[in-house]
Coordinates of C-alpha atoms in Angstrom, one line a residue:
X356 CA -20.0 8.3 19.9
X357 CA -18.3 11.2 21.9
X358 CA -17.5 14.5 19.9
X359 CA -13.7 13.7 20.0
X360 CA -14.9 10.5 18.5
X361 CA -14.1 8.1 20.7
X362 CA -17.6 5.1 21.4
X363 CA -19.1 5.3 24.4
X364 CA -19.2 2.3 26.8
X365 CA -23.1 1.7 25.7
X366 CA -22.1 2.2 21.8
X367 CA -19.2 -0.5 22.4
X368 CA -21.6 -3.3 24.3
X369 CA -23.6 -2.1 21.4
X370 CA -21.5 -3.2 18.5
X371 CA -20.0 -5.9 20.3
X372 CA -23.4 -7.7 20.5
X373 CA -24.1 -7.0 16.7
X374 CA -20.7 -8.9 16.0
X375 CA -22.4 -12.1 17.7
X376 CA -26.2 -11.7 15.9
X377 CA -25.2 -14.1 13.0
X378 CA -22.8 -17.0 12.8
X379 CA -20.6 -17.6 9.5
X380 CA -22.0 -20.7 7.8
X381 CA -19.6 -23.9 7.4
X382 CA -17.5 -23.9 4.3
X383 CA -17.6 -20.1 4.1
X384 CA -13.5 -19.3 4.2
X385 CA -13.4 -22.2 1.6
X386 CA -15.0 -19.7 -0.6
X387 CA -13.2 -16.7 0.2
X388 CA -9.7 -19.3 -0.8
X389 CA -11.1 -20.4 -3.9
X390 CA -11.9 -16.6 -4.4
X391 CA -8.3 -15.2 -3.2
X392 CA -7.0 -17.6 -5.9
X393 CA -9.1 -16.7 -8.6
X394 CA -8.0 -12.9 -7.8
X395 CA -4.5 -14.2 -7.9
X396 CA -4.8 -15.7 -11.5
X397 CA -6.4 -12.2 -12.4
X398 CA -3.9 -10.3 -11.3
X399 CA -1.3 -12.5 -12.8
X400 CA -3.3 -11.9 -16.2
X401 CA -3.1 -8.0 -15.2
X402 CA 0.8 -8.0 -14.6
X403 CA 2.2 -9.8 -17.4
X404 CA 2.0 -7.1 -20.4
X405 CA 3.9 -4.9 -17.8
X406 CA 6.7 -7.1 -16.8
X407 CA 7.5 -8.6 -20.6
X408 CA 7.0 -4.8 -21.5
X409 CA 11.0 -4.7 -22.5
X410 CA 11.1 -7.5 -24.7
X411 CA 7.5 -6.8 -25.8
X412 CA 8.2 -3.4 -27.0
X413 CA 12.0 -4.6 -28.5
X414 CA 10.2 -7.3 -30.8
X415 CA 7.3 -5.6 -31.8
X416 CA 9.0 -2.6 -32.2
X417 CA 6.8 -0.1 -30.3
X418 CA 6.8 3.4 -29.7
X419 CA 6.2 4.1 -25.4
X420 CA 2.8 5.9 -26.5
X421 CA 1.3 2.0 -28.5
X422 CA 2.9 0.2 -25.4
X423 CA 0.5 2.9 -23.3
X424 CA -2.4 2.1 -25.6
X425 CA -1.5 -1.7 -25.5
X426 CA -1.8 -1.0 -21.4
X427 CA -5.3 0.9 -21.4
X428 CA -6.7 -1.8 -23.8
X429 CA -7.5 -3.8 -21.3
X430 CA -9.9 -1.8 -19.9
X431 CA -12.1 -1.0 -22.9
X432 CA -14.7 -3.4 -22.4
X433 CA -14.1 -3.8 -18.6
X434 CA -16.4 -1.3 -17.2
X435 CA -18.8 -2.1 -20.3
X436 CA -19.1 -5.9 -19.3
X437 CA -19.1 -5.3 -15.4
X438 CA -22.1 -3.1 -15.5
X439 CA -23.8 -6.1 -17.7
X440 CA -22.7 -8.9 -15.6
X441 CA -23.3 -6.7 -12.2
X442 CA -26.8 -6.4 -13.2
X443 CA -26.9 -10.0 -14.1
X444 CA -25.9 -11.6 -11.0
X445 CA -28.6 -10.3 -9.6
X446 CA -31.1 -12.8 -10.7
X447 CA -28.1 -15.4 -11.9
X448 CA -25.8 -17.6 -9.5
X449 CA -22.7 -16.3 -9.3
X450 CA -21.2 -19.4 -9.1
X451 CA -21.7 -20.3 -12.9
X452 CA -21.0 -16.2 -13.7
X453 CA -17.7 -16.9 -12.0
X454 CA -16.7 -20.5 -13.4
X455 CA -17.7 -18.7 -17.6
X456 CA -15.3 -15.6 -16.7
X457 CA -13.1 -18.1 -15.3
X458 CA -12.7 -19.9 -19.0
X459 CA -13.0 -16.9 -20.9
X460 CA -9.6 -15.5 -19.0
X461 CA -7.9 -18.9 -20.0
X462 CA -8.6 -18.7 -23.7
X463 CA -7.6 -15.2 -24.4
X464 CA -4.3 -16.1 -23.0
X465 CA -3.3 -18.9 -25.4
X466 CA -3.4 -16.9 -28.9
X467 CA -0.2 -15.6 -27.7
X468 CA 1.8 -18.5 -27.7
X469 CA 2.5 -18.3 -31.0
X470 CA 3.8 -15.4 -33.5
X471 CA 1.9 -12.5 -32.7
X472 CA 1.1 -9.0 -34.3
X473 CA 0.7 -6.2 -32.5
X474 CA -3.3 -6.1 -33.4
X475 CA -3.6 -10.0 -32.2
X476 CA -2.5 -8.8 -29.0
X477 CA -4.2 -5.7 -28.4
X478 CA -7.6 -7.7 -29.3
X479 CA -6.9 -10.5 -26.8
X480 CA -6.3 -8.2 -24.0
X481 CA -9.5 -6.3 -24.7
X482 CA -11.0 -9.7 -24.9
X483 CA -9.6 -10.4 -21.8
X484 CA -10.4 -7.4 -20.0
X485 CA -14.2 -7.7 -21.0
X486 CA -13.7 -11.5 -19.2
X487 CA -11.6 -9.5 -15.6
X488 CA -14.0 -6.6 -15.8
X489 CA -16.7 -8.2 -13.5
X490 CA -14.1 -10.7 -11.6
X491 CA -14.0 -8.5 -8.4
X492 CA -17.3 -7.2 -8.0
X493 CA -18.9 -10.5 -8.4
X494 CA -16.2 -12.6 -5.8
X495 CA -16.8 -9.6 -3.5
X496 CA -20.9 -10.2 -4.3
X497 CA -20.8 -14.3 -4.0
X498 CA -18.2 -13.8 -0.5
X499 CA -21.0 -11.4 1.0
X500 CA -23.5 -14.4 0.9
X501 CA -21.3 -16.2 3.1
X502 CA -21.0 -13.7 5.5
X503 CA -23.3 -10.7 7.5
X504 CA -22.1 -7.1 7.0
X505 CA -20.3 -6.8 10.7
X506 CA -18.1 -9.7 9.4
X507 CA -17.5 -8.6 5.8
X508 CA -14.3 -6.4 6.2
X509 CA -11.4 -9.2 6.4
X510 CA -12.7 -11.6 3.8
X511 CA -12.5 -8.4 1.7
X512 CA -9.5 -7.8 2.7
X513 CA -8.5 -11.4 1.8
X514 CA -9.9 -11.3 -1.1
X515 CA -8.5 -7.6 -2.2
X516 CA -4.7 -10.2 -1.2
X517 CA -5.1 -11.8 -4.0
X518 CA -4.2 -8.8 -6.2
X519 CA -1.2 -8.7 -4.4
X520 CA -0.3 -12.3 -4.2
X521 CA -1.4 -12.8 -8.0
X522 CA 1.7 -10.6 -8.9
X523 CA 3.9 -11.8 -6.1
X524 CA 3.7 -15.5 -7.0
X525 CA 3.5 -14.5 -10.6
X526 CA 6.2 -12.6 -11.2
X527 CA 9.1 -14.6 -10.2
X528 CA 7.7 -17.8 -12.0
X529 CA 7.0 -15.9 -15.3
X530 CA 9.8 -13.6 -15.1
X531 CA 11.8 -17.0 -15.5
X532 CA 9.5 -18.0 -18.3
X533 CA 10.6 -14.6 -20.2
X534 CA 14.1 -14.6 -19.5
X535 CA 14.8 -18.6 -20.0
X536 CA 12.2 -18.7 -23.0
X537 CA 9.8 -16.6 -24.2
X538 CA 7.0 -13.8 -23.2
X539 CA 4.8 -15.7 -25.8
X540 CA 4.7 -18.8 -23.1
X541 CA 4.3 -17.0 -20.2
X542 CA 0.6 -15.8 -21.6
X543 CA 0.3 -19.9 -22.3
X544 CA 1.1 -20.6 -18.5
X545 CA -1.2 -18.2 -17.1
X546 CA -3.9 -19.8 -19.6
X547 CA -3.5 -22.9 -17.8
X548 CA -3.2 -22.0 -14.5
X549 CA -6.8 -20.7 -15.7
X550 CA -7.9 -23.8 -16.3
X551 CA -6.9 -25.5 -13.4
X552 CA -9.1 -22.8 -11.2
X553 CA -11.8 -23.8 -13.4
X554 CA -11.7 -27.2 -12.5
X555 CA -11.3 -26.2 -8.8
X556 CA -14.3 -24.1 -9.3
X557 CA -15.7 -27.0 -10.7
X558 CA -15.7 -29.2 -8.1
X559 CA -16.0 -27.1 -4.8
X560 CA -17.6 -23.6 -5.8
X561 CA -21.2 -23.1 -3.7
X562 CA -23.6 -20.4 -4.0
X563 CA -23.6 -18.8 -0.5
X564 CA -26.8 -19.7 1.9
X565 CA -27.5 -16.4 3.7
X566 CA -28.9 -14.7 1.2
X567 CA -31.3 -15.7 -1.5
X568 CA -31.4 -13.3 -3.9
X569 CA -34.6 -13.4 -5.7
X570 CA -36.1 -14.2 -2.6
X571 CA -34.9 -10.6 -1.4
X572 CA -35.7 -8.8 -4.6
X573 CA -39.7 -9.7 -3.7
X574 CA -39.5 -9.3 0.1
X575 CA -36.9 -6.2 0.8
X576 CA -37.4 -2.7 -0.1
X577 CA -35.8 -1.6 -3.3
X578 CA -33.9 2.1 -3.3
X579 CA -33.8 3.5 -7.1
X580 CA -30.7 3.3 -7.9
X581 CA -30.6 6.9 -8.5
X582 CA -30.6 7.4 -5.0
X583 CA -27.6 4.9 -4.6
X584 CA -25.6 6.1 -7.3
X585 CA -25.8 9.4 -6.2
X586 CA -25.6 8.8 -2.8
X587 CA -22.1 10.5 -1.2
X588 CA -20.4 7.6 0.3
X589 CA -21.0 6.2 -3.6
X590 CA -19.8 9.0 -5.0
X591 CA -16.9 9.3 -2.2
X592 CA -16.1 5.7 -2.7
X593 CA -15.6 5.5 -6.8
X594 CA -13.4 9.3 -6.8
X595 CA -11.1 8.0 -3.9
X596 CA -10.6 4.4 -5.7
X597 CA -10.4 5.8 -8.7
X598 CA -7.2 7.4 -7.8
X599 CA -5.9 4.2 -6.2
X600 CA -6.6 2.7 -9.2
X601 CA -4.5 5.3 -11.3
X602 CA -1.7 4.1 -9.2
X603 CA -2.3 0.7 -9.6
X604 CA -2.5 0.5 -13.6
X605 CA 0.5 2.2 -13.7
X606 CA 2.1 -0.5 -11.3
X607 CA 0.5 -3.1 -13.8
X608 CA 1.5 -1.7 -17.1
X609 CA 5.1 0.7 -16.1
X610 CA 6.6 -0.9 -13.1
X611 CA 9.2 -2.9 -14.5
X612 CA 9.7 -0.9 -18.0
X613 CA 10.5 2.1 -15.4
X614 CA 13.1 -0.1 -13.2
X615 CA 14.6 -1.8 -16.7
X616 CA 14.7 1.9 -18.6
X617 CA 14.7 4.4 -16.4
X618 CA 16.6 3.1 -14.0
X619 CA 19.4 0.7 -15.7
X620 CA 18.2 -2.6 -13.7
X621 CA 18.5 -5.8 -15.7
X622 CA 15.5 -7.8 -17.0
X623 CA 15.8 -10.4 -14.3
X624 CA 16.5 -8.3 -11.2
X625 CA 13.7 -6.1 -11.9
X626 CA 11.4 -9.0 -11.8
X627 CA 12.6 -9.4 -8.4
X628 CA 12.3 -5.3 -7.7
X629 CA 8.6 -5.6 -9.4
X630 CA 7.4 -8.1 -6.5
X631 CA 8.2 -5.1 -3.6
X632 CA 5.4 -2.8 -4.4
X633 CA 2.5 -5.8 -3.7
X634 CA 4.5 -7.0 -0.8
X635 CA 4.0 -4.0 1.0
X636 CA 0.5 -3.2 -0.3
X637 CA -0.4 -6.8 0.6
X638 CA 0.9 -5.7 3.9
X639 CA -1.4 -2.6 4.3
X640 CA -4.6 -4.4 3.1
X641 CA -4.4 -7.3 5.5
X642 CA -3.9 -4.7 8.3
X643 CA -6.4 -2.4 7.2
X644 CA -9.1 -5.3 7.0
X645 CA -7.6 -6.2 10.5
X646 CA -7.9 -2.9 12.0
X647 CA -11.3 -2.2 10.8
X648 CA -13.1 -4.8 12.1
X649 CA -11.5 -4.5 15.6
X650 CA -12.8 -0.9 15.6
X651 CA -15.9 -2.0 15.1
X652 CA -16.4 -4.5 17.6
X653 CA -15.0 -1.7 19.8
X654 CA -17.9 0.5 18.7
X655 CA -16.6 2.9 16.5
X656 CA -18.8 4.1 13.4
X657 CA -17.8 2.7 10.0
X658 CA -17.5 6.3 8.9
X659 CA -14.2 5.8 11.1
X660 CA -13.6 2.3 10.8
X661 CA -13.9 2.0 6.8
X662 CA -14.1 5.9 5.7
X663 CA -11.4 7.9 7.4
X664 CA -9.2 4.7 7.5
X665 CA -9.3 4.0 3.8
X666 CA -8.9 7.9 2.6
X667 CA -6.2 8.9 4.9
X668 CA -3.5 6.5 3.4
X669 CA -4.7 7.6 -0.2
X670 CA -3.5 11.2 0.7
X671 CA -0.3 10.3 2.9
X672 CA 0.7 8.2 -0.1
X673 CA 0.3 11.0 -2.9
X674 CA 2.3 13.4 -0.1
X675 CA 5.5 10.7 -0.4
X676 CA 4.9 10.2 -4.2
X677 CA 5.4 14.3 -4.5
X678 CA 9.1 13.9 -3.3
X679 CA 10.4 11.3 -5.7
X680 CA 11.5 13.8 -8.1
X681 CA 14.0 15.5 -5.8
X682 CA 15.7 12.6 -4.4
X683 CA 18.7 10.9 -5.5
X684 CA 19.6 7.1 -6.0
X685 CA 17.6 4.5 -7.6
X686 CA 17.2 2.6 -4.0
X687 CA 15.4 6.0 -2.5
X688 CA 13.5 6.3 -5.2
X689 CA 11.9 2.9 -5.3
X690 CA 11.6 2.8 -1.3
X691 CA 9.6 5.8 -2.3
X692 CA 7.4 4.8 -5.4
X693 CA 6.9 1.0 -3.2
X694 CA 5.3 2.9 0.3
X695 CA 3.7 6.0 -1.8
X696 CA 1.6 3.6 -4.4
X697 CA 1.2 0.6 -1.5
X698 CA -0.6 2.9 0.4
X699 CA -3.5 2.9 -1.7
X700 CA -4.4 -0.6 -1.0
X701 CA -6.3 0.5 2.2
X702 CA -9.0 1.7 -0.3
X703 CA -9.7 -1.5 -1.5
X704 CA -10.8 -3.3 1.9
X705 CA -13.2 -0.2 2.8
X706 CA -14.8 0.7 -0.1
X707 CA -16.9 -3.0 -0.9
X708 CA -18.3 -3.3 3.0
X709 CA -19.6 0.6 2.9
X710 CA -21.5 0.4 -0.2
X711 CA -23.0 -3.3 0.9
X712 CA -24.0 -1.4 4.4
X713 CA -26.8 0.6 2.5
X714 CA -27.1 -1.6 -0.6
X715 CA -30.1 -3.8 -0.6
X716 CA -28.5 -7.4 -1.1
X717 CA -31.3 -7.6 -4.5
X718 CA -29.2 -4.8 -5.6
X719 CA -26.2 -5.1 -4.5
X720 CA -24.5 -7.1 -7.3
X721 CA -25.4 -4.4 -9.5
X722 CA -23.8 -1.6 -7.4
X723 CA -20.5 -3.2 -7.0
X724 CA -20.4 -4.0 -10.3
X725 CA -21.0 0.3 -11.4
X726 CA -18.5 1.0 -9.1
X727 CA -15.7 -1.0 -10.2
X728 CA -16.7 0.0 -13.8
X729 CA -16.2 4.1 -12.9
X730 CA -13.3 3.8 -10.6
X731 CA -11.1 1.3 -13.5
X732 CA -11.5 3.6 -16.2
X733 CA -8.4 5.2 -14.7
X734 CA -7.0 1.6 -16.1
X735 CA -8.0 3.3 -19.7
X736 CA -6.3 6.5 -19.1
X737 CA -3.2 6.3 -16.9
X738 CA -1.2 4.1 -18.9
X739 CA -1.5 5.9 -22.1
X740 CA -1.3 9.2 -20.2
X741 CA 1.8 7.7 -18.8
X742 CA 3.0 6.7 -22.3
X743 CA 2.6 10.3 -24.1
X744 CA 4.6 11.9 -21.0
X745 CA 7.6 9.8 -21.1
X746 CA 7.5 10.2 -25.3
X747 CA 7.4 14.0 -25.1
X748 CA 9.7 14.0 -21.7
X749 CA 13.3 15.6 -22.2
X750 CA 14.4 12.3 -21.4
X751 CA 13.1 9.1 -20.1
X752 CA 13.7 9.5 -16.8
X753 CA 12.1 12.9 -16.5
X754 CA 9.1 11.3 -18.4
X755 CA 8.6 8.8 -15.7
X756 CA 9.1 11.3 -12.9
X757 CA 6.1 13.6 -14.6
X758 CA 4.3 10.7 -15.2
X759 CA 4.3 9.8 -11.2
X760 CA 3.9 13.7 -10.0
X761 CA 0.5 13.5 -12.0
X762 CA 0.0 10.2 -10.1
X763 CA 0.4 12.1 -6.9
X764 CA -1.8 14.7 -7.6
X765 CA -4.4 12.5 -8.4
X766 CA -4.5 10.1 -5.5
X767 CA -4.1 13.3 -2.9
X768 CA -7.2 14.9 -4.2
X769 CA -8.9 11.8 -4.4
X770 CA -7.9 11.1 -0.4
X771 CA -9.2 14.0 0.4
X772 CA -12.6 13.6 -1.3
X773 CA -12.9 10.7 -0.1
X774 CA -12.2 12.0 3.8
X775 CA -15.0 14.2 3.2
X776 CA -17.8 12.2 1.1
X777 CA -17.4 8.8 2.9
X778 CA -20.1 8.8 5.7
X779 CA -22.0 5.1 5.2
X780 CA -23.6 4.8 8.6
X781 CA -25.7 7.8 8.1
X782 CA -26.5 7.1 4.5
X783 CA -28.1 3.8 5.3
X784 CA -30.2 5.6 7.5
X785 CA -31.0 8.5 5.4
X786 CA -31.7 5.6 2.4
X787 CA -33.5 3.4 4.6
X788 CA -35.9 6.1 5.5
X789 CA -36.7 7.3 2.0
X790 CA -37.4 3.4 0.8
X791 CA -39.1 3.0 3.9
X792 CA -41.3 6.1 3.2
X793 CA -41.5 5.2 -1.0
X794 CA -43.3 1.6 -0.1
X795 CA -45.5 2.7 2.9
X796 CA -48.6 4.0 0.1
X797 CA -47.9 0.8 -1.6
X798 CA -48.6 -1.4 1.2
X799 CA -51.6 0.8 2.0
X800 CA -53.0 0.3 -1.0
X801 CA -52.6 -3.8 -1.1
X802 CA -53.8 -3.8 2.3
X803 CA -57.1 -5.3 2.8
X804 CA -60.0 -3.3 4.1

């Protein structure tokens, strides 16, 4: 790698011979569809609080700050039960870890179908959020047993699509439900799309064969995971997606209440309006998964490739958030809210590969799994956070306006930690050397004399 950071011709034959070392086994992208879909039912599950927010609010007769709390519910068991499962799919197939989360999403869904209280509803999406909370950690663990690391970035990047498409397919379909019917069976639908997956699962899921788990946790070094979860790129990665993920909950849980409310749009043309933001972020992840791996089969260092590529768009998107206030027009002010919050998807794509760089694959399941658990706790505080701002706001529309300015702040100064903590090619090495200097006694002492 020169200074200016251009590769080298040796670092380019370099990299493009690692891309040829291993060959993706049959049936592989099979997985990563299965996968894509199950991210699509989850994020379908996510969206739907957010888009019946209106008549969820009107017939329960909430107050923006309990809508807020109904929002962050969902996340109060979801770092909790990732950390469990993470650690559990370590030793357990995560086929069968997949195809119980799978069911538990569907029943949690159907309660709803009938006359509700507001305390029936706020337990099923706790209940529900305990079943998501491991769901993208544990795809992004089962897809990297199908696949070596050089090849890892675009099925994450695929697999990071089905957020996008889960509220791009899901919104037009249940926005009908709501407005034709009720919001009550549009929670029953997504319940048996559920289902359906789970029969899917049932009938095609497969553990993949590159990696055998408990195999590696005998054979492969182990790093204490005190060393991994303080490592800098782990650090850098759960701060910068942590701020994506302040943007995203507030897409999940505001989006359409802000179009409807703050903006005057009707219930069934801001279901329409609601689909832009994923279009665009679905957009940025499938080029960022895209552009990464071509930079590294040209030789560049994944501290370019994933680091600097996932960060900058955090900070560039906070920049264009920051200007929504002092423009006119609700068409501007969408444009702007769609590019500034799509931006973050790049995040996503990056973050997964880096930390399975220096994870040990024993381990790895359990590492994912901590990371998603920090960096979705802004799922706890950004809607309710959200909610208090617009109640205390002069008027709604300055509440909204606040409430996005903080979002702003947030995702620039997570950007730019990231730009600087996000260096995973020289963490492996640094990591690889300390667990290969922590087992060489042990091996001396086991060796025969």
């Amino acid at each position: 790698m020169s200074a200016q950071g251009t590769p080298s011709a040796a670092a380019r034959m370099a990299g493009t011979s690692k891309q040829t070392s291993t060959a993706t086994p049959k049936g592989a992208w099979t997985i990563v569809f299965l996968l894509f879909l199950l991210m699509v039912v989850n994020f379908a599950d996510k969206i739907v609080v957010g888009l019946a927010g209106v008549p969820i609010m009107t017939d329960l007769k909430l107050e923006p700050a309990q809508f807020g709390l109904l929002g962050s519910s969902f996340f109060f068991l979801f770092s909790i039960s990732a950390i469990v499962v993470g650690f559990l799919v370590n030793k357990v197939a995560t086929r069968y870890v997949l195809l119980t989360l799978a069911v538990v999403w569907a029943l949690a869904q159907f309660p709803m179908v009938g006359t509700v209280s507001f305390s029936t509803l706020l337990i099923c999406r706790i209940v529900l959020g305990a079943g998501e909370g491991p769901a993208a950690s544990v795809a992004t663990h089962a897809i990297y047993k199908w696949f070596p690391d050089e090849k890892r970035t675009l099925p994450t990047a695929v697999l990071t699509q089905g957020s996008a498409f889960g509220v791009i397919l899901a919104v037009p379909a249940l926005n009908w439900v709501i407005v034709n019917h009720s919001w009550h069976y549009a929670f029953g639908a997504l319940g048996v799309v559920g289902l359906i997956w789970v029969c899917a699962w049932l009938a095609l899921g497969k553990e993949g064969p590159l990696e055998d788990t408990q195999a590696l946790a005998v054979s492969e070094p182990k790093i204490p995971y005190i060393r991994l979860l303080t490592s800098r790129t782990f650090l850098g990665c759960v701060i910068a997606t942590f701020g994506a993920y302040w943007a995203l909950s507030l897409g999940l849980t505001w989006f359409t209440s802000f179009i409807v409310k703050g903006l005057g749009f009707s219930q069934s043309d801001a279901g329409w309006i609601s689909i832009l933001p994923w279009v665009f972020g679905a957009t940025i992840v499938i080029l960022t998964g895209w552009i990464s791996q071509v930079m590294m089969v040209r030789g560049y260092t994944t501290r370019m490739s994933r680091g600097v590529l996932g960060s900058v768009p955090l900070i560039i998107g906070g920049l264009i958030l920051t200007t929504m206030p002092h423009m006119q027009g609700a068409g501007l002010q969408i444009a702007l809210l769609v590019v500034g919050s799509g931006l973050c998807g790049a995040i996503y794509v990056v973050c997964p590969p880096m930390l399975g760089e220096f994870t040990p694959a024993s381990q790895r399941g359990a590492i994912l799994a901590i990371y998603g658990a920090l960096y979705t706790l802004s799922g706890i505080i950004a809607p309710y956070v959200m909610g208090k701002v617009i109640e205390r706001a002069g008027s709604m529309i300055d509440g909204y306006m606040t409430g996005f300015t903080i979002n702003a702040v947030i995702m620039i100064g997570s950007g730019v930690v990231g730009l600087l903590l996000l260096w995973p090619n020289s963490e492996k090495a640094r990591l690889t050397r300390g667990a290969a200097v922590q087992t060489a006694p042990l091996k001396r002492a086991v060796s025969p004399t």
